[in-house]
Amino acid sequence: MSGIIIPGALDGRVAVITGASSGIGEATAETFAALGAKVALLARRGDRLDAVVARIKEKGGTAIAVPTDVTDRAQVLAAAERVRDELGGADLGFANAGVQLIASISDLKVEDWDAQIDLNIKGVMNTIQAFLPDLETAAAAGRTADLVTTSSIAATRILEKFQVYSGTKAYVSHITRLLRTELGRKNIRVSTVEPGMVDTELPDHVTDPDASSLMADLIEQIDVLQSQDVAETVAFVAGLPKHVNLTEITILPTQQII
């Protein structure tokens, strides 16, 4: 991990991470645990979660796998109950689960529209509903409390065929700003990270040839971000003194210009 992150910076924290079975979520779970947090990993792929938890425990960390489809409100509420029972109330929530499905609007891929809206927007809102009471309790008790979301530079860039994905990420970025108007007064920090091109499995979901070519070319031509880069950024945000709120961080590969 980077030298800017202080060992033990998250000692005593209880962290919940959605989309924790791969990519940014997986890397962040391992990073949080290495910094002393007890970590609850949420995602649909239970076998992948078990493997991550096993690695964390092998290194002396504390983690639980909570197989959850965050598009299902009842499942997320049940996950929150389990986290409270096994780890205690969460004081660090990372709403990270997302999907990217790129196509021309004229293709009318309504199933893809729904999938992105359900996961990228409703999944975030379900996560907030389930874990906000714990964050409020932690903040009221004088503990550090964080809600962090994963957005994307697509929230602000004008990229052809990204319209639905970009719209969902614009929602995530803007609701994060708006939540601060209420939660900041309660001493809950609210932040969003907006990564550029990251070498994760997310581009694998893209079937449009133009978009696939764009992403493949970026990975081939420049030194793109790794999941660990974003994980360490989120850990830095969470490890700051509790009166400091980094609200929006755009993180790009140095060579990415789009």
mmCIF file of C-alpha atoms in Angstrom:
data_model
loop_
_atom_site.group_PDB
_atom_site.id
_atom_site.type_symbol
_atom_site.label_atom_id
_atom_site.label_comp_id
_atom_site.label_asym_id
_atom_site.label_seq_id
_atom_site.Cartn_x
_atom_site.Cartn_y
_atom_site.Cartn_z
ATOM 1 C CA MET A 1 0.000 0.000 0.000
ATOM 2 C CA SER A 2 1.015 3.584 -0.556
ATOM 3 C CA GLY A 3 3.007 5.424 2.088
ATOM 4 C CA ILE A 4 0.306 8.107 2.305
ATOM 5 C CA ILE A 5 -1.946 5.643 4.148
ATOM 6 C CA ILE A 6 -1.105 5.273 7.816
ATOM 7 C CA PRO A 7 -1.036 1.674 9.106
ATOM 8 C CA GLY A 8 -3.915 1.150 11.513
ATOM 9 C CA ALA A 9 -5.786 4.132 10.059
ATOM 10 C CA LEU A 10 -9.049 2.189 10.140
ATOM 11 C CA ASP A 11 -8.598 0.396 13.457
ATOM 12 C CA GLY A 12 -11.958 -0.191 15.109
ATOM 13 C CA ARG A 13 -14.009 0.672 12.017
ATOM 14 C CA VAL A 14 -16.774 -1.573 10.680
ATOM 15 C CA ALA A 15 -16.862 -1.336 6.899
ATOM 16 C CA VAL A 16 -19.460 -2.548 4.400
ATOM 17 C CA ILE A 17 -18.489 -2.864 0.736
ATOM 18 C CA THR A 18 -20.869 -3.702 -2.094
ATOM 19 C CA GLY A 19 -19.606 -5.186 -5.324
ATOM 20 C CA ALA A 20 -16.891 -6.810 -3.221
ATOM 21 C CA SER A 21 -16.419 -9.998 -5.256
ATOM 22 C CA SER A 22 -14.088 -8.442 -7.838
ATOM 23 C CA GLY A 23 -12.316 -5.326 -9.035
ATOM 24 C CA ILE A 24 -12.421 -2.157 -6.958
ATOM 25 C CA GLY A 25 -14.656 -3.678 -4.292
ATOM 26 C CA GLU A 26 -12.425 -6.695 -3.791
ATOM 27 C CA ALA A 27 -9.278 -4.572 -3.592
ATOM 28 C CA THR A 28 -10.915 -2.131 -1.195
ATOM 29 C CA ALA A 29 -12.074 -4.915 1.108
ATOM 30 C CA GLU A 30 -8.530 -6.236 1.388
ATOM 31 C CA THR A 31 -7.119 -2.742 1.858
ATOM 32 C CA PHE A 32 -9.621 -1.802 4.572
ATOM 33 C CA ALA A 33 -8.913 -5.051 6.416
ATOM 34 C CA ALA A 34 -5.157 -4.505 6.195
ATOM 35 C CA LEU A 35 -5.675 -1.088 7.797
ATOM 36 C CA GLY A 36 -7.555 -2.574 10.744
ATOM 37 C CA ALA A 37 -11.227 -2.453 9.767
ATOM 38 C CA LYS A 38 -13.660 -5.312 10.231
ATOM 39 C CA VAL A 39 -15.118 -5.783 6.771
ATOM 40 C CA ALA A 40 -18.433 -7.095 5.462
ATOM 41 C CA LEU A 41 -18.274 -8.064 1.794
ATOM 42 C CA LEU A 42 -21.527 -7.898 -0.179
ATOM 43 C CA ALA A 43 -22.025 -9.210 -3.719
ATOM 44 C CA ARG A 44 -24.005 -11.887 -5.517
ATOM 45 C CA ARG A 45 -21.139 -14.336 -6.118
ATOM 46 C CA GLY A 46 -20.752 -16.062 -2.778
ATOM 47 C CA ASP A 47 -17.881 -18.275 -3.887
ATOM 48 C CA ARG A 48 -15.840 -15.247 -4.893
ATOM 49 C CA LEU A 49 -16.627 -13.536 -1.594
ATOM 50 C CA ASP A 50 -15.496 -16.615 0.330
ATOM 51 C CA ALA A 51 -12.153 -16.563 -1.455
ATOM 52 C CA VAL A 52 -11.558 -12.898 -0.607
ATOM 53 C CA VAL A 53 -12.554 -13.447 3.026
ATOM 54 C CA ALA A 54 -10.162 -16.390 3.240
ATOM 55 C CA ARG A 55 -7.270 -14.225 2.014
ATOM 56 C CA ILE A 56 -8.122 -11.506 4.528
ATOM 57 C CA LYS A 57 -8.252 -13.971 7.404
ATOM 58 C CA GLU A 58 -4.971 -15.565 6.357
ATOM 59 C CA LYS A 59 -3.374 -12.158 6.857
ATOM 60 C CA GLY A 60 -4.926 -11.726 10.293
ATOM 61 C CA GLY A 61 -7.870 -9.565 9.281
ATOM 62 C CA THR A 62 -11.547 -9.791 10.151
ATOM 63 C CA ALA A 63 -14.127 -10.203 7.389
ATOM 64 C CA ILE A 64 -17.429 -11.862 6.609
ATOM 65 C CA ALA A 65 -19.007 -12.803 3.296
ATOM 66 C CA VAL A 66 -22.630 -11.718 2.950
ATOM 67 C CA PRO A 67 -24.003 -12.914 -0.418
ATOM 68 C CA THR A 68 -26.426 -10.177 -1.445
ATOM 69 C CA ASP A 69 -28.100 -8.874 -4.571
ATOM 70 C CA VAL A 70 -28.187 -5.148 -3.838
ATOM 71 C CA THR A 71 -31.004 -4.634 -6.349
ATOM 72 C CA ASP A 72 -33.214 -6.583 -3.923
ATOM 73 C CA ARG A 73 -34.118 -4.264 -1.040
ATOM 74 C CA ALA A 74 -35.112 -7.091 1.292
ATOM 75 C CA GLN A 75 -31.764 -8.814 0.781
ATOM 76 C CA VAL A 76 -29.843 -5.626 1.574
ATOM 77 C CA LEU A 77 -31.878 -4.991 4.718
ATOM 78 C CA ALA A 78 -31.237 -8.584 5.813
ATOM 79 C CA ALA A 79 -27.525 -8.102 5.107
ATOM 80 C CA ALA A 80 -27.479 -5.036 7.354
ATOM 81 C CA GLU A 81 -28.997 -7.067 10.188
ATOM 82 C CA ARG A 82 -26.371 -9.755 9.773
ATOM 83 C CA VAL A 83 -23.551 -7.211 9.804
ATOM 84 C CA ARG A 84 -24.895 -5.669 13.011
ATOM 85 C CA ASP A 85 -25.147 -9.091 14.634
ATOM 86 C CA GLU A 86 -21.687 -10.315 13.621
ATOM 87 C CA LEU A 87 -19.503 -7.209 13.421
ATOM 88 C CA GLY A 88 -21.493 -4.379 14.989
ATOM 89 C CA GLY A 89 -23.070 -1.386 13.324
ATOM 90 C CA ALA A 90 -21.289 -0.126 10.230
ATOM 91 C CA ASP A 91 -19.540 3.244 10.363
ATOM 92 C CA LEU A 92 -18.002 3.037 6.876
ATOM 93 C CA GLY A 93 -20.182 2.268 3.874
ATOM 94 C CA PHE A 94 -18.780 1.919 0.358
ATOM 95 C CA ALA A 95 -21.608 1.703 -2.199
ATOM 96 C CA ASN A 96 -19.508 0.412 -5.048
ATOM 97 C CA ALA A 97 -21.556 -2.187 -6.967
ATOM 98 C CA GLY A 98 -22.203 -1.250 -10.573
ATOM 99 C CA VAL A 99 -22.484 -2.426 -14.151
ATOM 100 C CA GLN A 100 -21.571 -0.847 -17.479
ATOM 101 C CA LEU A 101 -23.547 -1.793 -20.602
ATOM 102 C CA ILE A 102 -22.834 0.410 -23.612
ATOM 103 C CA ALA A 103 -24.937 0.600 -26.768
ATOM 104 C CA SER A 104 -26.535 3.002 -29.209
ATOM 105 C CA ILE A 105 -29.840 4.331 -27.927
ATOM 106 C CA SER A 106 -31.387 3.230 -31.234
ATOM 107 C CA ASP A 107 -30.612 -0.391 -30.381
ATOM 108 C CA LEU A 108 -33.347 -0.110 -27.728
ATOM 109 C CA LYS A 109 -31.599 -2.516 -25.375
ATOM 110 C CA VAL A 110 -34.150 -1.901 -22.681
ATOM 111 C CA GLU A 111 -33.002 -4.875 -20.618
ATOM 112 C CA ASP A 112 -29.565 -3.232 -20.401
ATOM 113 C CA TRP A 113 -31.162 0.082 -19.459
ATOM 114 C CA ASP A 114 -33.051 -1.606 -16.647
ATOM 115 C CA ALA A 115 -30.006 -3.523 -15.433
ATOM 116 C CA GLN A 116 -27.952 -0.354 -15.129
ATOM 117 C CA ILE A 117 -30.707 1.645 -13.458
ATOM 118 C CA ASP A 118 -31.485 -1.195 -11.064
ATOM 119 C CA LEU A 119 -27.886 -1.735 -9.964
ATOM 120 C CA ASN A 120 -26.203 1.640 -10.390
ATOM 121 C CA ILE A 121 -29.064 3.701 -8.942
ATOM 122 C CA LYS A 122 -31.476 1.488 -7.021
ATOM 123 C CA GLY A 123 -28.635 -0.622 -5.627
ATOM 124 C CA VAL A 124 -27.014 2.509 -4.199
ATOM 125 C CA MET A 125 -30.299 3.692 -2.716
ATOM 126 C CA ASN A 126 -30.987 0.286 -1.169
ATOM 127 C CA THR A 127 -27.524 0.376 0.384
ATOM 128 C CA ILE A 128 -28.169 3.831 1.807
ATOM 129 C CA GLN A 129 -31.516 2.750 3.225
ATOM 130 C CA ALA A 130 -30.033 -0.293 4.916
ATOM 131 C CA PHE A 131 -26.886 1.216 6.417
ATOM 132 C CA LEU A 132 -27.636 4.916 6.983
ATOM 133 C CA PRO A 133 -29.150 4.283 10.449
ATOM 134 C CA ASP A 134 -25.868 2.683 11.528
ATOM 135 C CA LEU A 135 -23.855 5.608 10.170
ATOM 136 C CA GLU A 136 -26.114 8.037 12.034
ATOM 137 C CA THR A 137 -25.699 6.058 15.245
ATOM 138 C CA ALA A 138 -21.923 6.016 14.869
ATOM 139 C CA ALA A 139 -21.720 9.744 14.187
ATOM 140 C CA ALA A 140 -24.040 10.565 17.102
ATOM 141 C CA ALA A 141 -21.725 8.575 19.371
ATOM 142 C CA GLY A 142 -18.761 10.687 18.247
ATOM 143 C CA ARG A 143 -17.221 8.089 15.942
ATOM 144 C CA THR A 144 -16.035 8.732 12.402
ATOM 145 C CA ALA A 145 -18.763 7.884 9.882
ATOM 146 C CA ASP A 146 -18.365 7.696 6.101
ATOM 147 C CA LEU A 147 -20.594 7.040 3.120
ATOM 148 C CA VAL A 148 -18.565 6.652 -0.068
ATOM 149 C CA THR A 149 -19.959 5.950 -3.534
ATOM 150 C CA THR A 150 -18.327 4.837 -6.765
ATOM 151 C CA SER A 151 -19.245 7.047 -9.688
ATOM 152 C CA SER A 152 -17.240 7.471 -12.904
ATOM 153 C CA ILE A 153 -15.776 10.146 -15.125
ATOM 154 C CA ALA A 154 -18.622 9.123 -17.426
ATOM 155 C CA ALA A 155 -20.814 11.188 -15.091
ATOM 156 C CA THR A 156 -19.408 14.347 -16.669
ATOM 157 C CA ARG A 157 -17.858 13.274 -19.980
ATOM 158 C CA ILE A 158 -19.880 13.283 -23.197
ATOM 159 C CA LEU A 159 -19.202 9.834 -24.643
ATOM 160 C CA GLU A 160 -21.167 8.395 -27.555
ATOM 161 C CA LYS A 161 -23.278 5.327 -26.660
ATOM 162 C CA PHE A 162 -22.670 5.773 -22.917
ATOM 163 C CA GLN A 163 -25.938 7.659 -22.391
ATOM 164 C CA VAL A 164 -27.686 5.342 -19.883
ATOM 165 C CA TYR A 165 -24.530 4.371 -18.008
ATOM 166 C CA SER A 166 -23.414 7.998 -17.859
ATOM 167 C CA GLY A 167 -26.861 9.045 -16.674
ATOM 168 C CA THR A 168 -26.774 6.552 -13.816
ATOM 169 C CA LYS A 169 -23.322 7.714 -12.747
ATOM 170 C CA ALA A 170 -24.357 11.375 -12.968
ATOM 171 C CA TYR A 171 -27.135 10.448 -10.550
ATOM 172 C CA VAL A 172 -24.623 8.882 -8.171
ATOM 173 C CA SER A 173 -22.325 11.911 -8.260
ATOM 174 C CA HIS A 174 -25.110 14.405 -7.763
ATOM 175 C CA ILE A 175 -26.973 12.598 -5.023
ATOM 176 C CA THR A 176 -23.668 12.355 -3.156
ATOM 177 C CA ARG A 177 -23.397 16.156 -3.286
ATOM 178 C CA LEU A 178 -26.990 16.541 -2.154
ATOM 179 C CA LEU A 179 -26.659 14.075 0.715
ATOM 180 C CA ARG A 180 -23.985 16.268 2.264
ATOM 181 C CA THR A 181 -26.585 18.992 2.825
ATOM 182 C CA GLU A 182 -28.290 16.714 5.343
ATOM 183 C CA LEU A 183 -25.647 14.296 6.522
ATOM 184 C CA GLY A 184 -22.778 16.742 6.901
ATOM 185 C CA ARG A 185 -24.731 18.431 9.703
ATOM 186 C CA LYS A 186 -24.839 15.064 11.427
ATOM 187 C CA ASN A 187 -21.059 14.623 11.131
ATOM 188 C CA ILE A 188 -21.369 11.945 8.451
ATOM 189 C CA ARG A 189 -18.857 12.436 5.681
ATOM 190 C CA VAL A 190 -20.156 11.825 2.160
ATOM 191 C CA SER A 191 -17.769 11.291 -0.739
ATOM 192 C CA THR A 192 -17.686 9.970 -4.268
ATOM 193 C CA VAL A 193 -14.816 8.693 -6.381
ATOM 194 C CA GLU A 194 -14.990 9.103 -10.146
ATOM 195 C CA PRO A 195 -12.408 6.796 -11.746
ATOM 196 C CA GLY A 196 -11.308 6.865 -15.330
ATOM 197 C CA MET A 197 -10.197 3.703 -17.094
ATOM 198 C CA VAL A 198 -9.587 0.908 -14.593
ATOM 199 C CA ASP A 199 -8.398 -2.552 -15.569
ATOM 200 C CA THR A 200 -11.300 -4.507 -14.042
ATOM 201 C CA GLU A 201 -13.870 -6.942 -15.410
ATOM 202 C CA LEU A 202 -16.357 -4.079 -15.936
ATOM 203 C CA PRO A 203 -15.373 -3.533 -19.593
ATOM 204 C CA ASP A 204 -15.952 -7.245 -20.191
ATOM 205 C CA HIS A 205 -19.684 -6.573 -19.927
ATOM 206 C CA VAL A 206 -19.551 -4.208 -22.905
ATOM 207 C CA THR A 207 -20.733 -5.859 -26.116
ATOM 208 C CA ASP A 208 -20.871 -2.827 -28.429
ATOM 209 C CA PRO A 209 -17.872 -3.158 -30.783
ATOM 210 C CA ASP A 210 -17.059 0.577 -30.862
ATOM 211 C CA ALA A 211 -17.071 0.925 -27.079
ATOM 212 C CA SER A 212 -15.193 -2.347 -26.654
ATOM 213 C CA SER A 213 -12.542 -1.162 -29.097
ATOM 214 C CA LEU A 214 -12.221 2.167 -27.279
ATOM 215 C CA MET A 215 -11.624 0.465 -23.931
ATOM 216 C CA ALA A 216 -9.322 -2.206 -25.356
ATOM 217 C CA ASP A 217 -7.245 0.477 -27.071
ATOM 218 C CA LEU A 218 -6.904 2.437 -23.833
ATOM 219 C CA ILE A 219 -5.734 -0.642 -21.933
ATOM 220 C CA GLU A 220 -3.280 -1.431 -24.722
ATOM 221 C CA GLN A 221 -1.948 2.081 -25.250
ATOM 222 C CA ILE A 222 -1.678 3.625 -21.778
ATOM 223 C CA ASP A 223 -0.888 2.643 -18.211
ATOM 224 C CA VAL A 224 -4.482 2.456 -16.927
ATOM 225 C CA LEU A 225 -5.531 2.420 -13.296
ATOM 226 C CA GLN A 226 -5.543 -0.776 -11.279
ATOM 227 C CA SER A 227 -8.242 -1.609 -8.734
ATOM 228 C CA GLN A 228 -5.690 -1.143 -5.952
ATOM 229 C CA ASP A 229 -5.160 2.482 -7.020
ATOM 230 C CA VAL A 230 -8.810 3.266 -6.412
ATOM 231 C CA ALA A 231 -8.920 1.172 -3.230
ATOM 232 C CA GLU A 232 -6.060 3.147 -1.720
ATOM 233 C CA THR A 233 -7.762 6.400 -2.680
ATOM 234 C CA VAL A 234 -10.948 5.352 -0.873
ATOM 235 C CA ALA A 235 -8.921 4.208 2.130
ATOM 236 C CA PHE A 236 -7.157 7.583 2.225
ATOM 237 C CA VAL A 237 -10.524 9.377 2.235
ATOM 238 C CA ALA A 238 -11.793 7.194 5.082
ATOM 239 C CA GLY A 239 -8.582 7.532 7.075
ATOM 240 C CA LEU A 240 -8.576 11.332 7.271
ATOM 241 C CA PRO A 241 -9.413 13.170 10.517
ATOM 242 C CA LYS A 242 -13.183 13.116 10.928
ATOM 243 C CA HIS A 243 -13.573 16.874 10.446
ATOM 244 C CA VAL A 244 -12.093 16.569 6.925
ATOM 245 C CA ASN A 245 -14.412 15.519 4.085
ATOM 246 C CA LEU A 246 -12.937 14.986 0.617
ATOM 247 C CA THR A 247 -16.219 15.201 -1.242
ATOM 248 C CA GLU A 248 -15.367 14.362 -4.868
ATOM 249 C CA ILE A 249 -12.235 12.768 -6.248
ATOM 250 C CA THR A 250 -11.641 12.222 -9.954
ATOM 251 C CA ILE A 251 -8.881 9.650 -10.391
ATOM 252 C CA LEU A 252 -7.467 9.174 -13.891
ATOM 253 C CA PRO A 253 -4.544 7.411 -15.494
ATOM 254 C CA THR A 254 -1.967 10.108 -16.153
ATOM 255 C CA GLN A 255 -2.116 9.470 -19.887
ATOM 256 C CA GLN A 256 -5.900 9.299 -20.265
ATOM 257 C CA ILE A 257 -7.159 12.332 -22.157
ATOM 258 C CA ILE A 258 -10.789 11.362 -22.880
#
